[in-house]
Coordinates of C-alpha atoms and ligand atoms in Angstrom, one line a residue:
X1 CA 88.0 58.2 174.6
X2 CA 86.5 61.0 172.7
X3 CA 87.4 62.5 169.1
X4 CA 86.2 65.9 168.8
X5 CA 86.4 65.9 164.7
X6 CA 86.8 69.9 163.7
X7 CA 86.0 70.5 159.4
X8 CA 84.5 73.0 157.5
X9 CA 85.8 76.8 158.4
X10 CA 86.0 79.7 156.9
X11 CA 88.8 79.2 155.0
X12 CA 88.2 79.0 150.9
X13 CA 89.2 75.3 151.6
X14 CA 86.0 74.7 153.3
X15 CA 85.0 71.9 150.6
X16 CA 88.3 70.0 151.1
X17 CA 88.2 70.1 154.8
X18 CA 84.3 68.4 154.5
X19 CA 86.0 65.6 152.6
X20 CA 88.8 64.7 154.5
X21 CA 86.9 64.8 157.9
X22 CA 84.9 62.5 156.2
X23 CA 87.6 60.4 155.2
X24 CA 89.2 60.6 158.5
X25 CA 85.5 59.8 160.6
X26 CA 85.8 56.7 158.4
X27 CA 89.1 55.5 159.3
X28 CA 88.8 55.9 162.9
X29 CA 88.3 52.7 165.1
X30 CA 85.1 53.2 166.5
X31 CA 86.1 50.2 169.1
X32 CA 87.9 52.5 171.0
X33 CA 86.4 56.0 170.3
X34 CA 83.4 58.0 170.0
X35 CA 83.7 60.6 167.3
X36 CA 82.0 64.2 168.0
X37 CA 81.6 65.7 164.9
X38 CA 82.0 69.4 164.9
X39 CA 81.0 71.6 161.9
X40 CA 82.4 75.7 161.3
X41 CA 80.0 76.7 158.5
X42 CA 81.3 79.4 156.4
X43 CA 79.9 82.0 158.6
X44 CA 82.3 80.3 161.5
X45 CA 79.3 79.1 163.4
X46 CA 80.4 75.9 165.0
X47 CA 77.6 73.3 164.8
X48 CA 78.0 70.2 166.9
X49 CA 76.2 66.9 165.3
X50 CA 75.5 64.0 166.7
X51 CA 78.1 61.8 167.9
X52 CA 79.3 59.3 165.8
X53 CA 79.4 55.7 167.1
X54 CA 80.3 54.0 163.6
X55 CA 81.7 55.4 160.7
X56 CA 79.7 57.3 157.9
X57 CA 78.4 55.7 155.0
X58 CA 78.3 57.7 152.3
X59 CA 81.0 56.9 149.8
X60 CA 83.5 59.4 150.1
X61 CA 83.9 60.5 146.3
X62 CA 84.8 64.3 145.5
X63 CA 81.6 65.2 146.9
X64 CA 81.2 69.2 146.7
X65 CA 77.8 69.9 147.0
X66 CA 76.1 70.9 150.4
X67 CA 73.8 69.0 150.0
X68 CA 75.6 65.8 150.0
X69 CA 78.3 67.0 152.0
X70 CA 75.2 67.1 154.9
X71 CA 74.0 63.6 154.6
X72 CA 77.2 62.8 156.3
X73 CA 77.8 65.8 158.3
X74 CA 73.9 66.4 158.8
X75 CA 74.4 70.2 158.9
X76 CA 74.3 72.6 155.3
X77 CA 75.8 75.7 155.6
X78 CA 72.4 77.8 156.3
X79 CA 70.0 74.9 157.5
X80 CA 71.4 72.9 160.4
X81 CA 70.1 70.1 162.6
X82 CA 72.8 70.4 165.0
X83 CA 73.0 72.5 168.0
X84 CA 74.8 76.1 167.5
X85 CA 77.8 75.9 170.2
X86 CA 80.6 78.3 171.7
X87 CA 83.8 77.0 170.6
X88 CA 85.3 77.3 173.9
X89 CA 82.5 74.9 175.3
X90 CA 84.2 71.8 173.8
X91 CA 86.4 71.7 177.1
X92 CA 86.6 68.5 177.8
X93 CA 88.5 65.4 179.8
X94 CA 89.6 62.7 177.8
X95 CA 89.0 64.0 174.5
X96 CA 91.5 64.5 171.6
X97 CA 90.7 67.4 169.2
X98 CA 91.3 66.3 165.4
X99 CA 91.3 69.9 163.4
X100 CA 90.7 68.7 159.6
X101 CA 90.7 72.2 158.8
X102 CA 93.0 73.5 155.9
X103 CA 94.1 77.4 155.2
X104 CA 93.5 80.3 157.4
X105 CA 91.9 80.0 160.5
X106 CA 92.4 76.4 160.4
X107 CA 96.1 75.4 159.7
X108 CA 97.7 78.6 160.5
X109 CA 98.0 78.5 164.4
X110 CA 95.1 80.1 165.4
X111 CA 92.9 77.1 166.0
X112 CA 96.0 75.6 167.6
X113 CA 96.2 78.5 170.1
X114 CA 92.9 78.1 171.0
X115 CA 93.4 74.6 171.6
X116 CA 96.3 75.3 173.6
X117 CA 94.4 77.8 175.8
X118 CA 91.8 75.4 176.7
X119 CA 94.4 72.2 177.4
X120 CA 92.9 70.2 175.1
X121 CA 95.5 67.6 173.4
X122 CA 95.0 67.9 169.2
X123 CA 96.3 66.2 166.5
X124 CA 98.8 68.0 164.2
X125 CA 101.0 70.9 164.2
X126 CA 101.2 73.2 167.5
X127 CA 101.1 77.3 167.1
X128 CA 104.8 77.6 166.1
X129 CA 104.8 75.2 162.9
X130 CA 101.1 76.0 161.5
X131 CA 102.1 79.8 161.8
X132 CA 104.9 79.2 160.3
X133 CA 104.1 76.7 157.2
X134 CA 101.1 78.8 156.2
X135 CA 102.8 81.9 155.8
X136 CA 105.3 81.8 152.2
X137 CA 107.3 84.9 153.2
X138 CA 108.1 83.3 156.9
X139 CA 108.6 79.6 155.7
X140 CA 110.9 81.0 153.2
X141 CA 113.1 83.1 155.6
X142 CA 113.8 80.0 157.5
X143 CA 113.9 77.7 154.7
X144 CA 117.1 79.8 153.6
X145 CA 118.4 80.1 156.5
X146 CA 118.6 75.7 157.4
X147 CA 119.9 76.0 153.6
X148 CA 117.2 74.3 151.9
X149 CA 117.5 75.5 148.8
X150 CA 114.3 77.5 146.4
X151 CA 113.5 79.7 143.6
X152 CA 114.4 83.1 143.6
X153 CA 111.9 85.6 145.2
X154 CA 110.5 89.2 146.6
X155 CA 108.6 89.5 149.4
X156 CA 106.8 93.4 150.1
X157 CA 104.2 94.1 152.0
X158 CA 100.9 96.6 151.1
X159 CA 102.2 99.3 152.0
X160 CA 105.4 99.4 150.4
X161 CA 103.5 98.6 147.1
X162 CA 101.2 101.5 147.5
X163 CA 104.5 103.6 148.6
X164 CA 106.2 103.0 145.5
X165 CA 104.7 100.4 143.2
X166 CA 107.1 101.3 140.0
X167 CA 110.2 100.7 142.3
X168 CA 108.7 97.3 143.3
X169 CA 108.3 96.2 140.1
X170 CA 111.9 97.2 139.1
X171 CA 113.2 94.9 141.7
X172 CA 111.3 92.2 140.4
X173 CA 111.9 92.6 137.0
X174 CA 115.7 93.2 138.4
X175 CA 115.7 90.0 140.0
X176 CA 113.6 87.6 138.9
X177 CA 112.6 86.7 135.3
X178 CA 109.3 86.1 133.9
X179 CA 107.1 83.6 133.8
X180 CA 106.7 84.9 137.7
X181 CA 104.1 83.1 140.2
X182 CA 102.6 86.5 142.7
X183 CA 101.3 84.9 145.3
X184 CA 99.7 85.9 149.2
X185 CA 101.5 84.9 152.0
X186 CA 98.9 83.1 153.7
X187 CA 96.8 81.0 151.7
X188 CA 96.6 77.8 150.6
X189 CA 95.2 75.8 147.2
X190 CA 96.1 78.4 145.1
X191 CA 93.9 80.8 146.2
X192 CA 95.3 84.4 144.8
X193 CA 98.0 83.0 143.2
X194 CA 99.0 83.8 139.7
X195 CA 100.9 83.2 137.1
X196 CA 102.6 86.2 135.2
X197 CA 104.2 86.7 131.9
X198 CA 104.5 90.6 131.5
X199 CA 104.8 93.4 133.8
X200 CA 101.1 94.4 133.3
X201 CA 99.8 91.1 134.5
X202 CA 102.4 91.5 137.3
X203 CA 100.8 95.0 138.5
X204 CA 97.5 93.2 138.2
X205 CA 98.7 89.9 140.4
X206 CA 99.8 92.0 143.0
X207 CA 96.5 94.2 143.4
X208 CA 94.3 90.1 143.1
X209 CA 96.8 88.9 145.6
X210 CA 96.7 91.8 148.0
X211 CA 93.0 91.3 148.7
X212 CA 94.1 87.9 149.9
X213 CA 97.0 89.1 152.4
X214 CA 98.9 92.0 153.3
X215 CA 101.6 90.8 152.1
X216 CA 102.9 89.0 148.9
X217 CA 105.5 86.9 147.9
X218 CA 106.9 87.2 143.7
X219 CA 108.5 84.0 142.4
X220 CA 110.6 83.4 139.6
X221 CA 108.5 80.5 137.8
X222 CA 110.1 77.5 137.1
X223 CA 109.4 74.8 134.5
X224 CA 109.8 72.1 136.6
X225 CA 108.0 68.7 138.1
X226 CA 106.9 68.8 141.5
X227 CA 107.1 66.0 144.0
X228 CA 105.9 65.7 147.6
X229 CA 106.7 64.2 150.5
X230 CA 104.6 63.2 153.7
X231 CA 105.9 63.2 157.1
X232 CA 105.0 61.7 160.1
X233 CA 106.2 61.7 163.6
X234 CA 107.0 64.4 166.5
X235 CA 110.6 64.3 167.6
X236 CA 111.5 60.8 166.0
X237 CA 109.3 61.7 162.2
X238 CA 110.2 59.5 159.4
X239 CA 109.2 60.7 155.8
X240 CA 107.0 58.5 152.7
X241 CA 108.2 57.2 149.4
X242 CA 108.5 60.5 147.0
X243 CA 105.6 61.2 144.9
X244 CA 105.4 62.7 142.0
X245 CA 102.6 65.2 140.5
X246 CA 101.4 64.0 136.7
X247 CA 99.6 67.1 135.0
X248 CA 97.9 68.4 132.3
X249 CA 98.6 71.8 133.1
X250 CA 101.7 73.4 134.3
X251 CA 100.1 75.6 136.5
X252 CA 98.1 73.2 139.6
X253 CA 95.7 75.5 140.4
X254 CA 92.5 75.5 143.0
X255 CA 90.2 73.6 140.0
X256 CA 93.0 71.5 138.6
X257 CA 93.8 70.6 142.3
X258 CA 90.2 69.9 142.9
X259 CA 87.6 70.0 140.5
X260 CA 88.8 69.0 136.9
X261 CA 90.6 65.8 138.2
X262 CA 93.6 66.5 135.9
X263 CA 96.4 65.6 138.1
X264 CA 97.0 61.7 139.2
X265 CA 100.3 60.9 140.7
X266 CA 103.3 58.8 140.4
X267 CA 104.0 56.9 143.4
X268 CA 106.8 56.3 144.0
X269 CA 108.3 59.0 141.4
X270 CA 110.5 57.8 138.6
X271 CA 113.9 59.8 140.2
X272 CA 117.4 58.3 140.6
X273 CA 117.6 56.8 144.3
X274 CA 120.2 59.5 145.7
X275 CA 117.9 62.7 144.3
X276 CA 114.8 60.9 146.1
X277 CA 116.9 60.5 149.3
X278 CA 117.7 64.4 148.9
X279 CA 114.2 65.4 148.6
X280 CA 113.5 63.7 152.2
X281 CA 116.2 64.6 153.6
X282 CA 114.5 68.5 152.4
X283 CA 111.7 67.8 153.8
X284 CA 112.6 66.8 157.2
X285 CA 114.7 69.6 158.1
X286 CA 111.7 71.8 156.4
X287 CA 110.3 70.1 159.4
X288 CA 112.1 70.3 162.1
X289 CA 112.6 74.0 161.0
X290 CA 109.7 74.9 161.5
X291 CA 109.0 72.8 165.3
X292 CA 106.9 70.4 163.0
X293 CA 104.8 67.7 164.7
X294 CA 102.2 65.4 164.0
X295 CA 101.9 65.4 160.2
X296 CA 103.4 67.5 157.5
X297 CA 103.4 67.5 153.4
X298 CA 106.4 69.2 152.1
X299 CA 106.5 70.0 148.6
X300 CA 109.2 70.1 146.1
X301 CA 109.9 71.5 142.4
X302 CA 112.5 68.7 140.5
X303 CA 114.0 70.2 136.9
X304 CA 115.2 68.0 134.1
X305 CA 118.8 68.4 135.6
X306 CA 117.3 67.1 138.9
X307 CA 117.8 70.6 141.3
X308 CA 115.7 70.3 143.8
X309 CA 113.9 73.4 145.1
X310 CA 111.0 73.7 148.0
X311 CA 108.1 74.9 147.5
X312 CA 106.0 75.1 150.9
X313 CA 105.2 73.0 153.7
X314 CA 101.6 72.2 154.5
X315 CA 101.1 71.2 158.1
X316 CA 97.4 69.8 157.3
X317 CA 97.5 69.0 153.9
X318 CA 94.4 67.5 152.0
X319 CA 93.2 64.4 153.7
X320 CA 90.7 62.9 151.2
X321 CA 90.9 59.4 149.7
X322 CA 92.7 61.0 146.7
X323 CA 94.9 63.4 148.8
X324 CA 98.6 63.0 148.3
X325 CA 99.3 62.5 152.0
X326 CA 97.2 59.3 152.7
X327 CA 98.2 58.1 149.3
X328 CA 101.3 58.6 149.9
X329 CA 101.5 56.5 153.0
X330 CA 99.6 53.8 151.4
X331 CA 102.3 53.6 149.0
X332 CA 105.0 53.4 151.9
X333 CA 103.0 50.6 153.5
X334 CA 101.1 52.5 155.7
X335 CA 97.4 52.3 155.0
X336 CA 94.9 55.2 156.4
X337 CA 93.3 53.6 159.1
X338 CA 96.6 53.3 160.7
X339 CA 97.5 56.8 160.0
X340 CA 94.4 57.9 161.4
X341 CA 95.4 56.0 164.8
X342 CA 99.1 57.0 164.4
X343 CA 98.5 60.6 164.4
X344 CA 95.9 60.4 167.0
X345 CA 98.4 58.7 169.5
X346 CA 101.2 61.5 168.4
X347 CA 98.9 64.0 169.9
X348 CA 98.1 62.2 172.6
X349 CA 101.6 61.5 173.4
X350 CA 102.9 65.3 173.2
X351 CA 100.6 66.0 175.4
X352 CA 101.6 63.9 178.0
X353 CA 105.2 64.6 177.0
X354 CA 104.7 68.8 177.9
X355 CA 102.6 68.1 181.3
Ligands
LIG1 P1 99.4 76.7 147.6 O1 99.9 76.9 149.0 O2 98.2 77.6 147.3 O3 99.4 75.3 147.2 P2 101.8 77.0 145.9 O4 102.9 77.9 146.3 O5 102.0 75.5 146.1 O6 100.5 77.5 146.7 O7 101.5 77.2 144.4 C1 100.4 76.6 143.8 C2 100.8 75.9 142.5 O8 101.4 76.9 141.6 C3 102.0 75.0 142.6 O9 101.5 73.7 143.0 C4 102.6 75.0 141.2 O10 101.8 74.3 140.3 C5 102.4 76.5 140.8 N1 103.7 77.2 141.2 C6 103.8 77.9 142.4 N2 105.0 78.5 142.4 C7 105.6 78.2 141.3 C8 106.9 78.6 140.7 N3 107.8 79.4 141.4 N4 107.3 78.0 139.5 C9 106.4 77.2 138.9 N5 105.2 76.9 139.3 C10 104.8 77.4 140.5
LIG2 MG1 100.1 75.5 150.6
LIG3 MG1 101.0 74.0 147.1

């Protein structure tokens, strides 16, 4: 059987997406499958390499650079040795698509359609569930109405901002109190997000956001740890050990996610057994809200008192050796090579399951 391995896109999660297909072309069993890796550069050119019969070698560290990101992957984002393709010429039998691609245009349903379209079986989410998790505004409608519960919000759109910006502020400032977190609706690794303290800076979060999305989600901030959960299954998922975010900073943004290496976690968290139980019981009805299959990380904000609110859902979270989501399987007992096979065979399996 054939992997086709998807990574890079356009998304600005590009870098992560290099490093956990990476991690992922090393944890396949190349005794039963041939991995075809398949680059998007930047640009969204797909690139197909050459085929993988063993895994990788390089070492897998936060590697950032195009340069050493293309000793595995053979193919830079302007150079390439590979062979410029048509997405829709990757049709083919016996072949199991893994999309390692985070954020838009990746994660959100579109790539997933496409997949769909052609009949191809893929790992992960379908259509319903990326579309879903990636956009804030959607995932929190449904969120509140399975009765999950989350911080206090506004949701507006562009338009309604450029209608009547003063009134939209009022409602915030009605609603919500400051420190407030503006944020796009679809996005991922904090990309456009900020964190407000005055209504000036709010005005101003709203304009950065809005280049990201047309629409915007306002949060009341909340001092607060966060704690994630992986999930794992289609119909019959079962959910990891909690795990608990350690920070320097109270605000885990894109280079304290990614570059500074300021965040190590607590696996499992320190949290009395019933609030843990709680938090997975959360996240699995996050999940089945939101038609989840395949894989999911849902994430959680845990005061001092021990309220529990979600955050988000993220239906390809970060798959590198120092992601949460493998890490947090290892810490249930499940170690990444078996994840990688596990999550193959769920794809596999739905799609005999719809024929
Ligand atoms: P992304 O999808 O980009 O990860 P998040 O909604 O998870 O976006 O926000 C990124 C980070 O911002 C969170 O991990 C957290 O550190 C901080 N944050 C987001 N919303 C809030 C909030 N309402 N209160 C406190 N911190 C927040
Ligand atoms: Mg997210
Ligand atoms: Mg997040």
């Amino acid at each position: 059987m054939k992997i086709i391995l998807l990574y890079g896109g356009q998304s600005a999660e590009h870098d992560i997406s290099v490093i956990s297909a990476h991690n992922i072309a090393q944890q396949i069993m190349y005794n039963y499958y041939d991995v075809q890796p398949i680059f998007i550069r930047r640009d969204g050119v797909w690139i197909k390499g050459a085929p993988l019969t063993e895994a990788p070698s390089t070492s897998g560290e936060l590697i950032l650079e195009a340069a050493e990101i293309a000793q595995w992957s053979q193919k830079a984002d302007t150079a390439s040795t590979g062979i410029v393709i048509q997405p829709g010429s990757i049709y083919e039998e016996d072949t199991i698509v893994f999309p390692a691609l985070h954020g838009p245009n990746g994660e959100d349903g579109t790539i997933q359609g496409f997949l769909e379209v052609l009949n191809m079986p893929y790992v992960g989410a379908g259509v319903t569930a990326s579309a879903a998790g990636m956009d804030k505004t959607i995932s929190k409608y449904i969120f509140s109405q399975v009765g999950i519960p989350q911080v206090p919000f506004e949701a507006f759109d562009r338009q309604a901002w450029l209608n009547s910006k003063d009134e939209l502020i009022n409602k915030c400032e009605g609603s919500l109190l400051y420190p407030m977190f503006v944020k796009p609706a679809n996005m991922g690794s904090s990309v456009g997000i900020s964190k407000v303290e005055n209504v000036e800076e709010l005005a101003n979060a709203v304009e950065l956001a809005l280049k990201y999305d047309f629409r915007i989600v306002v949060e009341q901030g909340i001092n607060a740890d966060e704690v994630e959960v992986a999930i794992l299954g289609n119909a019959d998922a079962h959910v990891s050990v909690v795990g608990k975010l350690v920070k320097e900073q109270s605000f885990y943004d894109y280079d304290n996610k990614y570059l500074n290496n300021s965040v190590s976690m607590q696996i499992p968290a320190e949290l009395p057994e019933a609030v843990a139980e709680k938090i997975q019981e959360y996240a699995l009805l996050a999940y089945r809200a939101i038609d989840g299959r395949g894989l999911s990380r849902c994430d959680f904000f845990v005061t001092a008192n021990n309220d529990i609110y979600i955050n988000e859902i993220n239906t390809m979270p970060g798959f590198t050796p120092y992601s949460m989501y493998p890490v947090l399987w290892q810490g249930t007992g499940l170690g990444t090579r078996d994840l990688v096979e596990e999550l193959i065979q769920l794809g596999l399996r739905h799609f005999e399951a719809k024929k």
